[in-house]
PDB file of C-alpha atoms in Angstrom:
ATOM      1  CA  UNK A   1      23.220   9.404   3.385  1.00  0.00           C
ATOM      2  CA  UNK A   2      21.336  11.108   5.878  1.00  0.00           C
ATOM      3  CA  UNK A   3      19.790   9.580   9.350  1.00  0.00           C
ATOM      4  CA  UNK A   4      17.446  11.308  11.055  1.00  0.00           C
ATOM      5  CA  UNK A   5      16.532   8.819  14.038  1.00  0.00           C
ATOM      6  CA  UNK A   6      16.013   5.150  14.217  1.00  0.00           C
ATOM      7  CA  UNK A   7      12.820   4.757  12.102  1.00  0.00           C
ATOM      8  CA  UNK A   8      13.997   7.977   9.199  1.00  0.00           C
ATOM      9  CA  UNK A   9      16.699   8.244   7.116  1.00  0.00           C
ATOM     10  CA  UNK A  10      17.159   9.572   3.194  1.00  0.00           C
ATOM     11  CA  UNK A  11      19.445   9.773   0.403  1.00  0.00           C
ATOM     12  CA  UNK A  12      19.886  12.644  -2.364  1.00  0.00           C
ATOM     13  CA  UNK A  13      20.831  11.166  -5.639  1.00  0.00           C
ATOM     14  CA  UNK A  14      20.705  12.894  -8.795  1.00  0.00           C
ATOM     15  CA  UNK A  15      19.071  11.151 -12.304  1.00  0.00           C
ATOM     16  CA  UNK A  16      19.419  12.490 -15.857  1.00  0.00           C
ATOM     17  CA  UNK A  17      20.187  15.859 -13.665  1.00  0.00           C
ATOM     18  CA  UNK A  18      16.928  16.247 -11.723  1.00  0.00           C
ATOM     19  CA  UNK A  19      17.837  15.457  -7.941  1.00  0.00           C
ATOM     20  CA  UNK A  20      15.443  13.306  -5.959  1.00  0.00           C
ATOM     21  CA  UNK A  21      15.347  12.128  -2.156  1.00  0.00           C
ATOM     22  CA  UNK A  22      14.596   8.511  -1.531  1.00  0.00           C
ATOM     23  CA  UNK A  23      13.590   8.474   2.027  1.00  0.00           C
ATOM     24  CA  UNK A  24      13.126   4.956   3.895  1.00  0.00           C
ATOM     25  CA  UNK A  25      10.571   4.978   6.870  1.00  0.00           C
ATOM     26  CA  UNK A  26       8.994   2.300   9.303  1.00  0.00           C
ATOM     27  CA  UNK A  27       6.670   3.592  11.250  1.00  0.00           C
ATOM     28  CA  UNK A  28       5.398   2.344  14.596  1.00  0.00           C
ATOM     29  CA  UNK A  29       3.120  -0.714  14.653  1.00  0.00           C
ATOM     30  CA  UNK A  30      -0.240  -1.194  16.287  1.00  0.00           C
ATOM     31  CA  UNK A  31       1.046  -1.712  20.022  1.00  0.00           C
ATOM     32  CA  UNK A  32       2.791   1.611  19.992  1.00  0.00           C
ATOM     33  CA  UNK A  33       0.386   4.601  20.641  1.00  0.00           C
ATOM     34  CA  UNK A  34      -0.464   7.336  18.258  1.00  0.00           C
ATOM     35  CA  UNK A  35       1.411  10.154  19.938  1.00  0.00           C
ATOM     36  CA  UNK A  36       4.596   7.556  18.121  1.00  0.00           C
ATOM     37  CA  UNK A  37       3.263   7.563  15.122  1.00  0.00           C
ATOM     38  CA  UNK A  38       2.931  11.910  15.013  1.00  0.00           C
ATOM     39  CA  UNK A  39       6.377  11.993  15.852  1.00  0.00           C
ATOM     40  CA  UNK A  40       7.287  10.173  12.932  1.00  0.00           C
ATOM     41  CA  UNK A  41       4.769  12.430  10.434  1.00  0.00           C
ATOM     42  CA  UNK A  42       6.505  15.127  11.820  1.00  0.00           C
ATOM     43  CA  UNK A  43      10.115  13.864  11.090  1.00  0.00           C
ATOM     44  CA  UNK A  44       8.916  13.018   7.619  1.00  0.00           C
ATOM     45  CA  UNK A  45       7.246  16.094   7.180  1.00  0.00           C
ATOM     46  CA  UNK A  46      10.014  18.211   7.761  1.00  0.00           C
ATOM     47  CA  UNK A  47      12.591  16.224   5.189  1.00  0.00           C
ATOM     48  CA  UNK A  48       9.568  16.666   2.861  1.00  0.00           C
ATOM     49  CA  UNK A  49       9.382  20.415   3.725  1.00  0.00           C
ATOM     50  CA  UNK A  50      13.353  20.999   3.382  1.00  0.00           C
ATOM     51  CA  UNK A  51      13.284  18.669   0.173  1.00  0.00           C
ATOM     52  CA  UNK A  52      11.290  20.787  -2.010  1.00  0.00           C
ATOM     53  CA  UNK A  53      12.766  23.856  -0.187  1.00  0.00           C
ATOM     54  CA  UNK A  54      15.489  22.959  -1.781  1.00  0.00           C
ATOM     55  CA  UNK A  55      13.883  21.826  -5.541  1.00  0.00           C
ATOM     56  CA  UNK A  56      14.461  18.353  -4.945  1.00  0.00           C
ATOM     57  CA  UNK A  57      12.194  15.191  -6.059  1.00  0.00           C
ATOM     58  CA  UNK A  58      10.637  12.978  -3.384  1.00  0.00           C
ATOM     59  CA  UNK A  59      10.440   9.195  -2.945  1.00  0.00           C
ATOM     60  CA  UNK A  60       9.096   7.842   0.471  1.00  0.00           C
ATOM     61  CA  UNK A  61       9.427   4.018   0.568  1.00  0.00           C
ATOM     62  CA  UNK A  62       8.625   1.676   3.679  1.00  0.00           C
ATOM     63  CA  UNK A  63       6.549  -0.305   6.343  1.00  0.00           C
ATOM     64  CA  UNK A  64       4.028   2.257   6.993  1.00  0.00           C
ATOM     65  CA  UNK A  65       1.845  -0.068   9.619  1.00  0.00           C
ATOM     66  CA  UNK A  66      -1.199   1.340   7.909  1.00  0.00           C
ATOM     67  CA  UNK A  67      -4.021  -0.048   5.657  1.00  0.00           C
ATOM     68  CA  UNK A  68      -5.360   2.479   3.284  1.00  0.00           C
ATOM     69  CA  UNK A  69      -7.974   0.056   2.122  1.00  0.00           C
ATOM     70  CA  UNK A  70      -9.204   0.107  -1.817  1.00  0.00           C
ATOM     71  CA  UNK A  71     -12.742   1.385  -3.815  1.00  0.00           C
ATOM     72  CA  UNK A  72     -14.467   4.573  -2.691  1.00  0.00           C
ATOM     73  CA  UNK A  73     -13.423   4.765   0.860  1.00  0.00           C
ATOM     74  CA  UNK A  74      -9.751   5.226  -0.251  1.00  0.00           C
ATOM     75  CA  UNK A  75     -10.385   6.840  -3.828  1.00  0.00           C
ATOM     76  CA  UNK A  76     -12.102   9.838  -2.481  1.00  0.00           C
ATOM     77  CA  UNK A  77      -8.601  11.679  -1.478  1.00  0.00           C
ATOM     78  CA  UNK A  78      -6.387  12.630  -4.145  1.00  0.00           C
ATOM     79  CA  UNK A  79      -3.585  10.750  -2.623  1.00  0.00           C
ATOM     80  CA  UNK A  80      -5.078   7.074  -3.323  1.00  0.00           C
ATOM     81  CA  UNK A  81      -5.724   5.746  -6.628  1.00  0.00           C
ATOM     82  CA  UNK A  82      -8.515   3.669  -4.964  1.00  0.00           C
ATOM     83  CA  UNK A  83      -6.685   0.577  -6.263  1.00  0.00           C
ATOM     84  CA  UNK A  84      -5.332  -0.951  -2.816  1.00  0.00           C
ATOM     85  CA  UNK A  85      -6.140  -4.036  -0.703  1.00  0.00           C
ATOM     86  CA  UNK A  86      -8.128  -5.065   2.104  1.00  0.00           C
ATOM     87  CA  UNK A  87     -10.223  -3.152   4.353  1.00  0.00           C
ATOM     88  CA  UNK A  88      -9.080   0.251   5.573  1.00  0.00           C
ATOM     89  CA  UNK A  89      -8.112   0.973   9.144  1.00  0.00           C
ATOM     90  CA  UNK A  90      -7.418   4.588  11.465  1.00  0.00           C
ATOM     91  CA  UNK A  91      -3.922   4.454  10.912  1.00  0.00           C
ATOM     92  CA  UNK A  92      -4.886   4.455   7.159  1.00  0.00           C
ATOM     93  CA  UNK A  93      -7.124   6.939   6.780  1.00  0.00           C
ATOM     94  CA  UNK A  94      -4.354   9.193   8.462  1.00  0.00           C
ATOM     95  CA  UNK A  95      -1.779   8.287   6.077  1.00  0.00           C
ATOM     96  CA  UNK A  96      -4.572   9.071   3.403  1.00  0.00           C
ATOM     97  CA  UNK A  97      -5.203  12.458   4.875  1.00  0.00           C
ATOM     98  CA  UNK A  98      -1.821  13.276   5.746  1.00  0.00           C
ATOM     99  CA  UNK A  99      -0.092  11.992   1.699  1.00  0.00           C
ATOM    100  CA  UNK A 100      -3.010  14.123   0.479  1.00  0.00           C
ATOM    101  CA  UNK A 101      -1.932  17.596   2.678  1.00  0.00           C
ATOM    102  CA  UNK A 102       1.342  17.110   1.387  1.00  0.00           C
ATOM    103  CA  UNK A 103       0.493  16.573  -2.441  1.00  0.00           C
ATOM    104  CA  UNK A 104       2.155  13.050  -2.536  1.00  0.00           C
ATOM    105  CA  UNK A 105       0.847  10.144  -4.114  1.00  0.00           C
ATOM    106  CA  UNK A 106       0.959   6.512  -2.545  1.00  0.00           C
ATOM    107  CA  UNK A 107       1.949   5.043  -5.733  1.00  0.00           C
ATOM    108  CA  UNK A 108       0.862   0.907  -5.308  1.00  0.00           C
ATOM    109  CA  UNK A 109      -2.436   2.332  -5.329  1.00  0.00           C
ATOM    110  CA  UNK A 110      -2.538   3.706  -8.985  1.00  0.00           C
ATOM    111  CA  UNK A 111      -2.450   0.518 -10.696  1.00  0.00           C
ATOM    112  CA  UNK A 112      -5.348  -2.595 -10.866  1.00  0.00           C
ATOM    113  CA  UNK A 113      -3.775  -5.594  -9.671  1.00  0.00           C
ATOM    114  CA  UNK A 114      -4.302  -9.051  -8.959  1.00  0.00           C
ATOM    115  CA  UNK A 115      -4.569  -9.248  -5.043  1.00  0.00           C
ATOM    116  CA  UNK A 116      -1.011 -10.995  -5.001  1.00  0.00           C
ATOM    117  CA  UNK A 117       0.781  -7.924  -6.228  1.00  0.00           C
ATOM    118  CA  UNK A 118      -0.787  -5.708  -3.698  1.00  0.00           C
ATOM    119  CA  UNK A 119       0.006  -7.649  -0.763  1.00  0.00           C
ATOM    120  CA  UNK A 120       3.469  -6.679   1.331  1.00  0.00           C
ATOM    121  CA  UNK A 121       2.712  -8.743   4.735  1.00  0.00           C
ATOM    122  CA  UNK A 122       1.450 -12.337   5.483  1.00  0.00           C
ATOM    123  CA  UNK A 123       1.059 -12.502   9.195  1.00  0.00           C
ATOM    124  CA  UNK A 124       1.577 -15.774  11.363  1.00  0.00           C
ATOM    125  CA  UNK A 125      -1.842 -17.294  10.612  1.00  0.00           C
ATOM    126  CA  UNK A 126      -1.740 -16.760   7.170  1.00  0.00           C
ATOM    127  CA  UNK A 127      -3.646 -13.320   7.110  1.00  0.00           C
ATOM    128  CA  UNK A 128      -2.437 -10.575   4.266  1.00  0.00           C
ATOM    129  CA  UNK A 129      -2.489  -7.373   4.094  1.00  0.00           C
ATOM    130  CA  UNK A 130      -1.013  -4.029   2.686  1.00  0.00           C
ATOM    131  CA  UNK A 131       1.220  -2.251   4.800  1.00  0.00           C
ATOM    132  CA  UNK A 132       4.457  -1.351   2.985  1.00  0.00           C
ATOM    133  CA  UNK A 133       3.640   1.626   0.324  1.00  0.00           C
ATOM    134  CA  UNK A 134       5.665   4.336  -2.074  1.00  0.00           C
ATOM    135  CA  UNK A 135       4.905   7.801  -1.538  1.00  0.00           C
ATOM    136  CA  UNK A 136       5.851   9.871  -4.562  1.00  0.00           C
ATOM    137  CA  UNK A 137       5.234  14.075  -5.668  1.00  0.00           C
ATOM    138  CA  UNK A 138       2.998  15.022  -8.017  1.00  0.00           C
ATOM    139  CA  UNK A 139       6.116  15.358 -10.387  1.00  0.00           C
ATOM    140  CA  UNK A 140       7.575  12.162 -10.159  1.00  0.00           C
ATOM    141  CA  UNK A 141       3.818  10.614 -10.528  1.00  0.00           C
ATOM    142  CA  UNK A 142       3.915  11.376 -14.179  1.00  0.00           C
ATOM    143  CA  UNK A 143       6.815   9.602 -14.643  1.00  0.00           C
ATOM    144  CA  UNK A 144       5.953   6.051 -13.085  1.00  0.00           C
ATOM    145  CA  UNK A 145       4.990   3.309 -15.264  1.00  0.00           C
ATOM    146  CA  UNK A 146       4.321   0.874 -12.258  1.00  0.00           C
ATOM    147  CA  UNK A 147       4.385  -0.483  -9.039  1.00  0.00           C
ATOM    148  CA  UNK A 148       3.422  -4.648  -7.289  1.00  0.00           C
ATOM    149  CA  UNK A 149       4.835  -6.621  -4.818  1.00  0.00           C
ATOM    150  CA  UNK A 150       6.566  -9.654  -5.162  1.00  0.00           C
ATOM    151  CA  UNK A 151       9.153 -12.267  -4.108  1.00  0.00           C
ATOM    152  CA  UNK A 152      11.616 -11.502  -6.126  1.00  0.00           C
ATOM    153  CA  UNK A 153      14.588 -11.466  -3.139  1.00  0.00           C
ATOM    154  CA  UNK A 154      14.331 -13.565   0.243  1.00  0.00           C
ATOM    155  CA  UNK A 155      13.964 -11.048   2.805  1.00  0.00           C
ATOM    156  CA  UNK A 156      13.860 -13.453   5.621  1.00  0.00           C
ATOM    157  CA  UNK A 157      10.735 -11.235   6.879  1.00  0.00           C
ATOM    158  CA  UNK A 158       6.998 -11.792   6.638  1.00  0.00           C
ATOM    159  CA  UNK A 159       6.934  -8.665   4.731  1.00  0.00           C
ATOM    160  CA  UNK A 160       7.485  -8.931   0.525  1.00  0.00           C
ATOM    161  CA  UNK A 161       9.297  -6.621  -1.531  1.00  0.00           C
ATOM    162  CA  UNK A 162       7.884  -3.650  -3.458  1.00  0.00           C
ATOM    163  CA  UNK A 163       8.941  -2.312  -7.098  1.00  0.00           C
ATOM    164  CA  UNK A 164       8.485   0.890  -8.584  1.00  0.00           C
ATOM    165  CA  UNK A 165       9.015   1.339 -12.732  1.00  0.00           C
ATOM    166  CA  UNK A 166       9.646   4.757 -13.049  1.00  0.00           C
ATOM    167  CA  UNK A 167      10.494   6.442 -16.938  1.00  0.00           C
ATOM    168  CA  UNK A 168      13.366   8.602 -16.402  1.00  0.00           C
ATOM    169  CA  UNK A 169      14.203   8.821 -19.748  1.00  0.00           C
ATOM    170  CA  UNK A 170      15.200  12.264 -20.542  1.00  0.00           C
ATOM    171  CA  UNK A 171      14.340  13.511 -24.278  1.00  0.00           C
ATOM    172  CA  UNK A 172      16.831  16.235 -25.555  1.00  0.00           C
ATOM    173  CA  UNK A 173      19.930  14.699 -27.833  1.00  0.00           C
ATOM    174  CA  UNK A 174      22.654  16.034 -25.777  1.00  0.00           C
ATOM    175  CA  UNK A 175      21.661  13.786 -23.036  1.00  0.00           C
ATOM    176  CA  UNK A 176      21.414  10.402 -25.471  1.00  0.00           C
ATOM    177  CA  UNK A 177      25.111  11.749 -26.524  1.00  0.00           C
ATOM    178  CA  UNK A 178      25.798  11.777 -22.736  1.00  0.00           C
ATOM    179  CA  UNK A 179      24.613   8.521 -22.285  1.00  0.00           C
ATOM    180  CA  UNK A 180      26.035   6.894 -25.109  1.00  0.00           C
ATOM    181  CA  UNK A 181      29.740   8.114 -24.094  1.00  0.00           C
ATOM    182  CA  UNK A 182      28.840   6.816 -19.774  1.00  0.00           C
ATOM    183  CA  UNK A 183      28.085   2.994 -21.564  1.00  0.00           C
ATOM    184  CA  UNK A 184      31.554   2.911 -22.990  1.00  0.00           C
ATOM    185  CA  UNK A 185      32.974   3.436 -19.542  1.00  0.00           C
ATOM    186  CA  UNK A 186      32.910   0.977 -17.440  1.00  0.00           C
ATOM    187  CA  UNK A 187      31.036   0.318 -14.386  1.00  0.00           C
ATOM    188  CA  UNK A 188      31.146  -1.043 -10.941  1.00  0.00           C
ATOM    189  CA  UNK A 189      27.656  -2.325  -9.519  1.00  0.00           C
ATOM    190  CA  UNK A 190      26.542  -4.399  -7.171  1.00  0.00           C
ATOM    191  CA  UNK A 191      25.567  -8.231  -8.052  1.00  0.00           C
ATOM    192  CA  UNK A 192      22.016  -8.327  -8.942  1.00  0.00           C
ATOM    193  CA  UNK A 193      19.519  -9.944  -7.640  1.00  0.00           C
ATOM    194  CA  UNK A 194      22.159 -11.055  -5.061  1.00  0.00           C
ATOM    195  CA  UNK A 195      22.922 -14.187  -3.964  1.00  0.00           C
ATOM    196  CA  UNK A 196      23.518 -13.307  -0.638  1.00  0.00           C
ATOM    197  CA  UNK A 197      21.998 -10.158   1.059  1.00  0.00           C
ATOM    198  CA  UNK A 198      24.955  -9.948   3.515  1.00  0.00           C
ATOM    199  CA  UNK A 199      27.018  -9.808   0.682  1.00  0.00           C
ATOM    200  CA  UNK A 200      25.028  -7.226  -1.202  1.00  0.00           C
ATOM    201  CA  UNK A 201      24.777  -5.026   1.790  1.00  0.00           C
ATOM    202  CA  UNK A 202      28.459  -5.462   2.125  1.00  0.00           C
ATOM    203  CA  UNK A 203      29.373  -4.638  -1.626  1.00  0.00           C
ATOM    204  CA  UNK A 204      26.790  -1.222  -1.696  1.00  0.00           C
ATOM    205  CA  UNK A 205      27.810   0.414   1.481  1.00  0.00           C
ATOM    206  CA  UNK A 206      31.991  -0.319  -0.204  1.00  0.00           C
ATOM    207  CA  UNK A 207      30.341   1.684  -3.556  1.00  0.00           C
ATOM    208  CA  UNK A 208      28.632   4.362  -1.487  1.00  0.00           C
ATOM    209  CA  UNK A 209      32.283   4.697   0.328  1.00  0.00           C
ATOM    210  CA  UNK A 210      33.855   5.170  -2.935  1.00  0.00           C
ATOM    211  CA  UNK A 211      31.410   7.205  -4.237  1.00  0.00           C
ATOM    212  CA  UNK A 212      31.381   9.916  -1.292  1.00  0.00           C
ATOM    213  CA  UNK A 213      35.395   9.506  -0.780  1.00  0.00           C
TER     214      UNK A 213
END
């Protein structure tokens, strides 16, 4: 687990042997002026830069404070798959134009859905709107299979939760050997969905211990 300040942090795992970064971000909201919002394309430009310096996979997930909008306006760069919600704003056209210099690909706009699953923020009066995305390489694009929003876990937050289905399925036989010999051992994981998030939190950060002691 790596932090790099108070709104950036990241995680190297490695699937089926192909490493990838999952990288949480929140980004400033609409009170906070732009020159706080560059800082924080630059931080995330940089872990991007040293990721696939170093041949890993990228994953950006989080509250992005932007609205990339949906149809034409959004379709027409290759980072949007036109498919979003609501109108877009300045902060998303920059997340638009910056995604699309760095060949990433904001995934919850690749896939028609009802306005429901798009959704990630009810404000105080009721109003909705798409704020919370996942960024993902060109590589990694292939292999999702698809992404909505729902309330699956009580985040005590006006903001809903977003799921990725990604195929990581890796075809050669020595790998299905390799799985079929890691089911017979057995193994620890976290309650799921939890029952308590306190309690969840708890029981992954005691996992992550083990796992980097």
């Amino acid at each position: 687990f790596t932090p790099i300040s108070e709104r950036l942090c990241y995680i190297d795992v490695k699937i089926h042997g192909v490493k990838y970064r999952l990288v949480s971000v929140y980004f400033p909201d609409s009170t906070y002026p732009d020159s706080e919002v560059q800082k924080v394309y630059d931080l995330l430009s940089e872990v991007i830069k040293d990721a696939r310096k170093n041949k890993i996979r990228l994953i950006v997930a989080g509250d992005f404070n932007a609205r990339v909008g949906q149809g034409d306006d959004a379709a027409e760069h290759s980072s949007s798959g036109g498919h979003g919600y609501g109108e877009q704003n300045s902060r998303g056209q920059w997340m638009l134009t910056w995604s699309a210099t760095h060949d990433m690909k904001i995934a919850n706009t690749f896939f028609r859905k009802q306005n429901h699953k798009l959704i990630t923020h009810v404000g105080t009066q009721g109003q909705t709107s798409q704020l919370d995305y996942i960024l993902v390489d060109n590589w990694t694009r292939a292999k999702l299979q698809d992404v909505e929003s729902g309330s699956w876990i009580d985040l005590g937050s006006d903001h809903t939760c977003l799921k990725a289905v990604l195929n990581f399925k890796n075809r050669s036989r020595n790998n299905k050997k390799k799985k079929k010999r890691e089911k017979k051992k057995a193994t620890k994981f976290a309650e799921w969905p939890p029952a308590s998030i306190p309690n969840y939190t708890r029981k992954l950060e005691e996992l992550l211990e083990e796992a980097l002691n």
